[in-house]
GROMACS .gro file of C-alpha atoms in nm:
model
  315
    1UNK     CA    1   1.922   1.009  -1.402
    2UNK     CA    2   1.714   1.234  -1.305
    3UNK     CA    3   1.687   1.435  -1.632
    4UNK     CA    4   1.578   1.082  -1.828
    5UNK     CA    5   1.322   1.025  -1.584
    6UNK     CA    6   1.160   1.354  -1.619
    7UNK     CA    7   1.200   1.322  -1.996
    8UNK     CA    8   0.997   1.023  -1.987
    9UNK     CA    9   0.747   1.184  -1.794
   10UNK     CA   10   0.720   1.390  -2.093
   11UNK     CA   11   0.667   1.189  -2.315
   12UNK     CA   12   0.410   1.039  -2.131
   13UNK     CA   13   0.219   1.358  -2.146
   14UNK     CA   14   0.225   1.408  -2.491
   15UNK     CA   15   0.161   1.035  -2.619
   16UNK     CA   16  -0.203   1.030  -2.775
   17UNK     CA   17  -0.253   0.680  -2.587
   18UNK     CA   18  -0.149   0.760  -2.263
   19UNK     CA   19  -0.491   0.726  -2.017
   20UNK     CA   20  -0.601   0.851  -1.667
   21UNK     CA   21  -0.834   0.663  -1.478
   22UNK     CA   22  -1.048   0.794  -1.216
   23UNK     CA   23  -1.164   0.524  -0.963
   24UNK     CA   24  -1.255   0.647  -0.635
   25UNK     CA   25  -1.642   0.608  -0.493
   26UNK     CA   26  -1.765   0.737  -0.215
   27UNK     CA   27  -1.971   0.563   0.051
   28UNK     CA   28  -2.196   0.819   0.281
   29UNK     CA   29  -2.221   0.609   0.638
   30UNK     CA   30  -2.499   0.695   0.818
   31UNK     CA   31  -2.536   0.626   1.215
   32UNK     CA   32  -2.693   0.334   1.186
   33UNK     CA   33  -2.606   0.173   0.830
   34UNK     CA   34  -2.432   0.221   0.494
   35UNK     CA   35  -2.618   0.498   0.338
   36UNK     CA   36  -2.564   0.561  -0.044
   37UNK     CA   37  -2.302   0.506  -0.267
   38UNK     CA   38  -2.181   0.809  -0.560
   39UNK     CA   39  -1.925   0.794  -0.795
   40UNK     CA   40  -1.679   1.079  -0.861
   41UNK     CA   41  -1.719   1.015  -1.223
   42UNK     CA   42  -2.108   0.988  -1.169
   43UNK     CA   43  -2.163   1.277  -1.411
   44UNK     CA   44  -2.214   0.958  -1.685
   45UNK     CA   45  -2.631   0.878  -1.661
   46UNK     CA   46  -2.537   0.547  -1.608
   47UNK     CA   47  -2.400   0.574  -1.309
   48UNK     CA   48  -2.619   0.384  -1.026
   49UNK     CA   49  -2.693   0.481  -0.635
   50UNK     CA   50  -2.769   0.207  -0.361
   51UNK     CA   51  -2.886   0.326  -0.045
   52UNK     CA   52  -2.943   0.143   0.312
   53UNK     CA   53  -3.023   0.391   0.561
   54UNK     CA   54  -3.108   0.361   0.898
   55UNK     CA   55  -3.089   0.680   1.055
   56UNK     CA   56  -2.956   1.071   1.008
   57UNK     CA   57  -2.615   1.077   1.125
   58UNK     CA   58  -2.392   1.069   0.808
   59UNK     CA   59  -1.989   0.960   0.802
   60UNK     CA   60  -1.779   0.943   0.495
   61UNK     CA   61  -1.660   0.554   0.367
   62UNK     CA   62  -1.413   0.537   0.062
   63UNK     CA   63  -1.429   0.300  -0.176
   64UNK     CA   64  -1.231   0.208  -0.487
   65UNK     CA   65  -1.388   0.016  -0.775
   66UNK     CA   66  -1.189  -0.223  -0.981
   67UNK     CA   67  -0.870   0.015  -1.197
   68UNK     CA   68  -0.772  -0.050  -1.544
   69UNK     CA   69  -0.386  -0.165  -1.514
   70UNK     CA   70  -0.140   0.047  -1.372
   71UNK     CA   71   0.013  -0.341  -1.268
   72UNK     CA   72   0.380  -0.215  -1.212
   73UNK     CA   73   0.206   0.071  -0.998
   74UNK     CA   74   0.040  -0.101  -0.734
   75UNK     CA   75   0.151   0.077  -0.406
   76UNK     CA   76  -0.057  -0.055  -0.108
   77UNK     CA   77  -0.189  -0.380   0.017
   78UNK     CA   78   0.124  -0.596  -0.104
   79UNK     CA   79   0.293  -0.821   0.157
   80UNK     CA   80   0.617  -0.680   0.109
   81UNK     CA   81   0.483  -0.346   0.187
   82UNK     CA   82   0.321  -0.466   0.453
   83UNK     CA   83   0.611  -0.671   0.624
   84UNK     CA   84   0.849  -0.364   0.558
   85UNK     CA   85   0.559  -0.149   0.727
   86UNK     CA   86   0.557  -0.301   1.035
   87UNK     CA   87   0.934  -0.363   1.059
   88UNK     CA   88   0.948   0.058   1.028
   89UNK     CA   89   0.713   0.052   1.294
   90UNK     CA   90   0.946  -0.156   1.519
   91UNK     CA   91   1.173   0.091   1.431
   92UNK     CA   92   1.016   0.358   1.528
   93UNK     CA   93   0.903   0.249   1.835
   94UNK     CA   94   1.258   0.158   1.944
   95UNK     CA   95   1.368   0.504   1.871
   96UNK     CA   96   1.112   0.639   2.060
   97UNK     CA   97   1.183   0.376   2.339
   98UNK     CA   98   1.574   0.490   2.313
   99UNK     CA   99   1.493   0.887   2.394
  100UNK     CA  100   1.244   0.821   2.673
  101UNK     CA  101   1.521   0.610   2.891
  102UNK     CA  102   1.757   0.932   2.804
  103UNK     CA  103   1.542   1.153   2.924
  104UNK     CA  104   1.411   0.954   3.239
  105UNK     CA  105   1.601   0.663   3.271
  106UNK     CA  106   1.515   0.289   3.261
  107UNK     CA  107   1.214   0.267   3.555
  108UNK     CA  108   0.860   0.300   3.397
  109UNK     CA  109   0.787   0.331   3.746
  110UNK     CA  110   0.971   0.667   3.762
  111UNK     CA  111   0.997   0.748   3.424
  112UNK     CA  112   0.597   0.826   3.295
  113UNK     CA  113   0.749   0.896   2.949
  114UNK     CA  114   0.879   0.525   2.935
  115UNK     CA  115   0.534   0.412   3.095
  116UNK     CA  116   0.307   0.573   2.822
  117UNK     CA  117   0.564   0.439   2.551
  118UNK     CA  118   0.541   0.054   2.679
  119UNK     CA  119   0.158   0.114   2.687
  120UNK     CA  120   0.169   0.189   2.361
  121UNK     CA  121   0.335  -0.063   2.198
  122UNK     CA  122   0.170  -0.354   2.396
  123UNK     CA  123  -0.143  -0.155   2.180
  124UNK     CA  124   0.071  -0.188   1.854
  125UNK     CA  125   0.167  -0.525   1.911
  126UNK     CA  126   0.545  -0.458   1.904
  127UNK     CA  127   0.722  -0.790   2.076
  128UNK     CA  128   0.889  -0.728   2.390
  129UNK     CA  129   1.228  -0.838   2.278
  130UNK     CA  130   1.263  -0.511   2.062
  131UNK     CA  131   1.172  -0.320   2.385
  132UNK     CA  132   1.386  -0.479   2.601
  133UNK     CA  133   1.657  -0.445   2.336
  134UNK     CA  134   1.657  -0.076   2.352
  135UNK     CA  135   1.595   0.000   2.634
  136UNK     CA  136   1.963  -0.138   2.686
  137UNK     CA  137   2.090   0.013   2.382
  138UNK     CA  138   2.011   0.346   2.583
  139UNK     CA  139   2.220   0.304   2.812
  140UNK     CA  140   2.518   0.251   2.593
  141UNK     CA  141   2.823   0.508   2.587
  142UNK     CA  142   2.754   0.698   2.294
  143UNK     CA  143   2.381   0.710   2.198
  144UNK     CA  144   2.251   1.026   2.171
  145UNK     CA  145   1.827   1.085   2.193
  146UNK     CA  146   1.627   1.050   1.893
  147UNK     CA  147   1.470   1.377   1.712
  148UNK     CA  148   1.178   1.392   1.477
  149UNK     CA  149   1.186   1.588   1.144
  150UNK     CA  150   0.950   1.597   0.843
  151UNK     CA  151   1.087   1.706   0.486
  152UNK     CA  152   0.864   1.788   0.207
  153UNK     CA  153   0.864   1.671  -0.129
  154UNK     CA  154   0.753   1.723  -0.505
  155UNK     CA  155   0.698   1.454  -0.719
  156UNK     CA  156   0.610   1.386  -1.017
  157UNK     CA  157   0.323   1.460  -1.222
  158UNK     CA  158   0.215   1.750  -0.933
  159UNK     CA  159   0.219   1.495  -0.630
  160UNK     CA  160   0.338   1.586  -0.312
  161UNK     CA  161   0.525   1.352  -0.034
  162UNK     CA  162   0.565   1.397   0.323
  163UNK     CA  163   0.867   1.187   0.461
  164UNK     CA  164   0.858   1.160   0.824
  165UNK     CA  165   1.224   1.106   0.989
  166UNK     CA  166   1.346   1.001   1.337
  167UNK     CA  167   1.739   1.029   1.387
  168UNK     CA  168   1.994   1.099   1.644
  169UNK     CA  169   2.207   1.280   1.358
  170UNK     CA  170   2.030   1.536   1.174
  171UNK     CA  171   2.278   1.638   0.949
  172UNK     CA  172   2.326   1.269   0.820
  173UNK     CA  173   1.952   1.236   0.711
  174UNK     CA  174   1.884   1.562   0.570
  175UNK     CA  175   2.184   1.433   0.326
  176UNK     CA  176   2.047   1.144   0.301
  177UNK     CA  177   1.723   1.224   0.200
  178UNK     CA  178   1.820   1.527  -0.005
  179UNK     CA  179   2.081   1.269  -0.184
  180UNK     CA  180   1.758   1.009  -0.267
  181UNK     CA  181   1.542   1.342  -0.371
  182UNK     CA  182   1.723   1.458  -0.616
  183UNK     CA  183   1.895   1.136  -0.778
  184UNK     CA  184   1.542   0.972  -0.838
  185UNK     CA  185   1.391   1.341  -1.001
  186UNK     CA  186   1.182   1.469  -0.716
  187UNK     CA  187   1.235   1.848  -0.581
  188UNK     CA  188   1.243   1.952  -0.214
  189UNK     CA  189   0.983   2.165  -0.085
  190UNK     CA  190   0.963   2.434   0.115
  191UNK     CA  191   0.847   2.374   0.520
  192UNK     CA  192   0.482   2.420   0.524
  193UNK     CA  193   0.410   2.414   0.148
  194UNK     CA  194   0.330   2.021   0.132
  195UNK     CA  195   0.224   1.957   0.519
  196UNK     CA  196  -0.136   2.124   0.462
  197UNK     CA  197  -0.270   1.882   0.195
  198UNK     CA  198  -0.246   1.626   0.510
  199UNK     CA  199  -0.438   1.563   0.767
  200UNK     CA  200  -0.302   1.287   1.051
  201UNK     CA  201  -0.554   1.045   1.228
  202UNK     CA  202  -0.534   0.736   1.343
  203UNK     CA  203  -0.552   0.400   1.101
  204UNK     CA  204  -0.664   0.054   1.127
  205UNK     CA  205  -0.559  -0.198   0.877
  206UNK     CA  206  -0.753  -0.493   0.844
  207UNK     CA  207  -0.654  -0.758   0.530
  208UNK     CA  208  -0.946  -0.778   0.320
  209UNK     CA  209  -0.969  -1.193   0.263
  210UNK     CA  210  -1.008  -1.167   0.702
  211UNK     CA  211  -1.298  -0.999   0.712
  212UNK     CA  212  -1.662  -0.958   0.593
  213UNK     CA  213  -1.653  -0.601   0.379
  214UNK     CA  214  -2.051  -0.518   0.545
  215UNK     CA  215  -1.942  -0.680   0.888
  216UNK     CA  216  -1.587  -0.412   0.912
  217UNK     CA  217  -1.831  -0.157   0.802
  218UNK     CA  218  -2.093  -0.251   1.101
  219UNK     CA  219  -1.791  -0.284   1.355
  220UNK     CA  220  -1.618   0.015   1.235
  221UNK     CA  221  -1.960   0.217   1.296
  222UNK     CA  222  -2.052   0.151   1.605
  223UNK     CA  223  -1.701   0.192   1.766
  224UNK     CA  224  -1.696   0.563   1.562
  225UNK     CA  225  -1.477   0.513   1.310
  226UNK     CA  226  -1.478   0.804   1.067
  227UNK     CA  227  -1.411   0.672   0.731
  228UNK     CA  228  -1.298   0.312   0.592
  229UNK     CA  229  -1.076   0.345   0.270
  230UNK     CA  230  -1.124   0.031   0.076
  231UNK     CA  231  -0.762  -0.125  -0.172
  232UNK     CA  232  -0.825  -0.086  -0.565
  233UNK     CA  233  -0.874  -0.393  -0.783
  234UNK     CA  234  -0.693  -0.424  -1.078
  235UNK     CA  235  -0.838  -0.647  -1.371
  236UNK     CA  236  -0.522  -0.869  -1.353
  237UNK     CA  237  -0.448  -0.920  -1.022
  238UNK     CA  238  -0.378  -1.265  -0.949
  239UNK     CA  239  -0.516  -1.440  -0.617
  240UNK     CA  240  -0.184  -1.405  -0.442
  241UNK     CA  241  -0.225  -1.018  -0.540
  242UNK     CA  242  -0.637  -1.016  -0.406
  243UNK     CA  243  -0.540  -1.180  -0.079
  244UNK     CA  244  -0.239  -0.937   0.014
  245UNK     CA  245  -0.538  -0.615  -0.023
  246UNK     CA  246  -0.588  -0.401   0.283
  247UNK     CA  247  -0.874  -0.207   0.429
  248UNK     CA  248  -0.790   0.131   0.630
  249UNK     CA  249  -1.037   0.189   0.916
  250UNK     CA  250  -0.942   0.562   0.962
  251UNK     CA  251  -1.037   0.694   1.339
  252UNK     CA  252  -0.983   0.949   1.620
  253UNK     CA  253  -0.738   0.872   1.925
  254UNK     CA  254  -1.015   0.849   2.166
  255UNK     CA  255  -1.229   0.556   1.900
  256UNK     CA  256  -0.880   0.429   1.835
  257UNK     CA  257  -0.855   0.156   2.155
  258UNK     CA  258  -1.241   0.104   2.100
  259UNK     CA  259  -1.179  -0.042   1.769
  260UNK     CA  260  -0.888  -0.250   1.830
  261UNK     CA  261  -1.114  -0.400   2.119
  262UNK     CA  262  -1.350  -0.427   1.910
  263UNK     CA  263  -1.218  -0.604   1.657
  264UNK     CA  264  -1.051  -0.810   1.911
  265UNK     CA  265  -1.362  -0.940   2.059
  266UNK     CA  266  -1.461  -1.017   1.672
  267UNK     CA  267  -1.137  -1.231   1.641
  268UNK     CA  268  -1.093  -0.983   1.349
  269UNK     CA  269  -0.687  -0.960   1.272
  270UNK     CA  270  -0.539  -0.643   1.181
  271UNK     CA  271  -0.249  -0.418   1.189
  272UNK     CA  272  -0.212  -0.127   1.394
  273UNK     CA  273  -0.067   0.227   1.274
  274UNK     CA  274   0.277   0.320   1.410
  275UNK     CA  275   0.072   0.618   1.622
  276UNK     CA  276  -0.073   0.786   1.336
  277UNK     CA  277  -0.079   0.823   1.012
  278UNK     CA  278  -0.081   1.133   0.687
  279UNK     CA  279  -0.405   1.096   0.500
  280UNK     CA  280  -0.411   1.344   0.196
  281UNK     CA  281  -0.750   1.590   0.250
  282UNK     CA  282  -0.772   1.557  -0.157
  283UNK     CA  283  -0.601   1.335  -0.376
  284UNK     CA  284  -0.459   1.391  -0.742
  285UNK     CA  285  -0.486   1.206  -1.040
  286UNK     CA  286  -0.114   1.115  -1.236
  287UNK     CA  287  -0.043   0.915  -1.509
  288UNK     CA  288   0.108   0.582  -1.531
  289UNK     CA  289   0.481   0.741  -1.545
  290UNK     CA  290   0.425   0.965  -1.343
  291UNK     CA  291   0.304   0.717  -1.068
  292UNK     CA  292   0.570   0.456  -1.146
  293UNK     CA  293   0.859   0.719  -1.084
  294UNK     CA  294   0.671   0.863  -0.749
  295UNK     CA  295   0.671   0.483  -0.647
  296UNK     CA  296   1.058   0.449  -0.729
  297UNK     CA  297   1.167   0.732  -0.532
  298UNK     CA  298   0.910   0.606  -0.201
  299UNK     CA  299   1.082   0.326  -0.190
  300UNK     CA  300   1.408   0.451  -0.197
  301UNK     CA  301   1.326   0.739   0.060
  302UNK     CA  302   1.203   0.411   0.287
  303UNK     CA  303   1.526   0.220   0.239
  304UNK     CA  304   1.678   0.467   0.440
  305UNK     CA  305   1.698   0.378   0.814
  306UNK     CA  306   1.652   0.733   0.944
  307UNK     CA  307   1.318   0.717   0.714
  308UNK     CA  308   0.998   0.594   0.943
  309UNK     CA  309   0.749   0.682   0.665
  310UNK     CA  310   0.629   0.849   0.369
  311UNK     CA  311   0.292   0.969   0.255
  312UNK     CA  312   0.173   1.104  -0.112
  313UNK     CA  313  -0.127   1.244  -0.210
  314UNK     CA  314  -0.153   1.078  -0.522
  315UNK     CA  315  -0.426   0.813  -0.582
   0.00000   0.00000   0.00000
């Protein structure tokens, strides 16, 4: 299986039609307003600038501009992404929930660990039913504490992946995950040799049809977000497609409450991160094989229930 996919990628390579498409733009946020606006492929004289300045402090906002196709390869802002996002997150918190009452026991009075963990997910939203439900399932004969791993991957077409893993049997998802790796083509990596092409922060994620693109911007600024990623466009997305996009307000813990409040008080809905997320310091281009095979074996690492998340660097 793995073998064909690879051989595909191949042929990819070599077809005199295949394309690459470079979309990213960058925004340059100033202190007090949107600043300019540069393409990455602004070497062509056409290119234009736009610039709204009002004052000299400068932060970094990504945009995308619309993509050519790459229909079958549409990764983020989907609802089904988004649904099985949060339900990780749920996950995840549980788990976390489970080896704090090991550890301390069941009192968030007592048990600061527990107190810091409920604190948290009233900030992430995460109904009290699923902490109530393991905080009992702590308690029963036979659950062990949760441990955190991360394994690194290679793709295909030079991307990297970082899959982040929370189990109370290690053995069973290192299998697991070397089992998915390698029957969907990808390679594992060494510790350390994927990690630094990440940096984690904290992210927002606000759906794009909620929200004003210039008024996010605005709110994002003055509670100190750092950069706000904007979703592609593809030329044939349908409406469905256009209403399930996602801005990524990307922040520091100590802005991170700030903007939630803030975009409270705006009666702005969004979705939280799960604590924080892997941004990619630089990402790399790959072509349409490439990207659909890297998008295969994500979602199969993510079917897995040890599997919390998984980050690429590829755009």
């Amino acid at each position: 299986m793995a073998s064909l996919r690879a051989f595909g990628v191949i042929l990819q390579k070599l077809s005199p039609n295949s394309v690459t498409h470079n979309c990213p733009r960058l925004f340059h946020l100033h202190r007090n307003g949107l600043c300019s606006l540069s393409s990455l492929a602004a070497q062509a004289s056409s290119s234009e600038s736009k610039m709204k300045c009002r004052g000299n402090q400068m932060r970094r906002i990504w945009m995308s501009p619309v993509c050519m196709g790459r229909r079958s390869s549409k990764i983020a802002g989907r609802k089904g992404a988004q649904d099985a996002k949060k339900a990780k997150l749920y996950s995840r918190i549980g788990k976390e929930v489970v080896s704090a009452v090991k550890k301390g026991g069941t009192s968030p009075i007592s048990n600061t660990l527990l107190a810091a963990l409920l604190e948290k997910a009233k900030e992430l939203d995460v109904p009290k039913e699923i902490l109530d439900r393991n905080i009992k399932r702590a308690s029963e004969k036979g659950q062990e504490a949760y441990i955190e791993k991360i394994y690194e991957v290679y793709g295909y077409g030079g991307a990297s992946m970082v899959v982040e893993v929370s189990t109370d049997k290690i053995n069973r998802s290192v299998a697991a995950v070397r089992e998915v790796v390698k029957d969907y083509g990808g390679k594992m990596a060494d510790p350390g040799s994927v990690m630094f092409k990440f940096r984690r922060a904290r992210v927002v994620n606000v759906k794009a049809s909620d929200v004003d693109k210039d008024q996010l911007l605005t709110i994002s600024l003055d509670a100190g977000a750092e950069d706000v990623i904007e979703p592609p466009e593809y030329e044939d997305d349908t409406e469905e497609e256009r209403s399930e996009r996602y801005y990524k307000i990307v922040t520091s813990t100590e802005n991170y409450s700030g903007i939630l409040s803030k975009l409270r008080e705006e009666n702005i809905k969004f979705e939280p991160d799960s604590g924080s997320e892997l941004l990619p310091i630089s990402s790399i281009e790959v072509d349409d094989e490439a990207m659909d095979l890297n998008k295969e074996l994500m979602d199969k690492l993510l079917e897995l229930d040890d599997v919390d998340a998984v980050y690429t660097d590829q755009k």
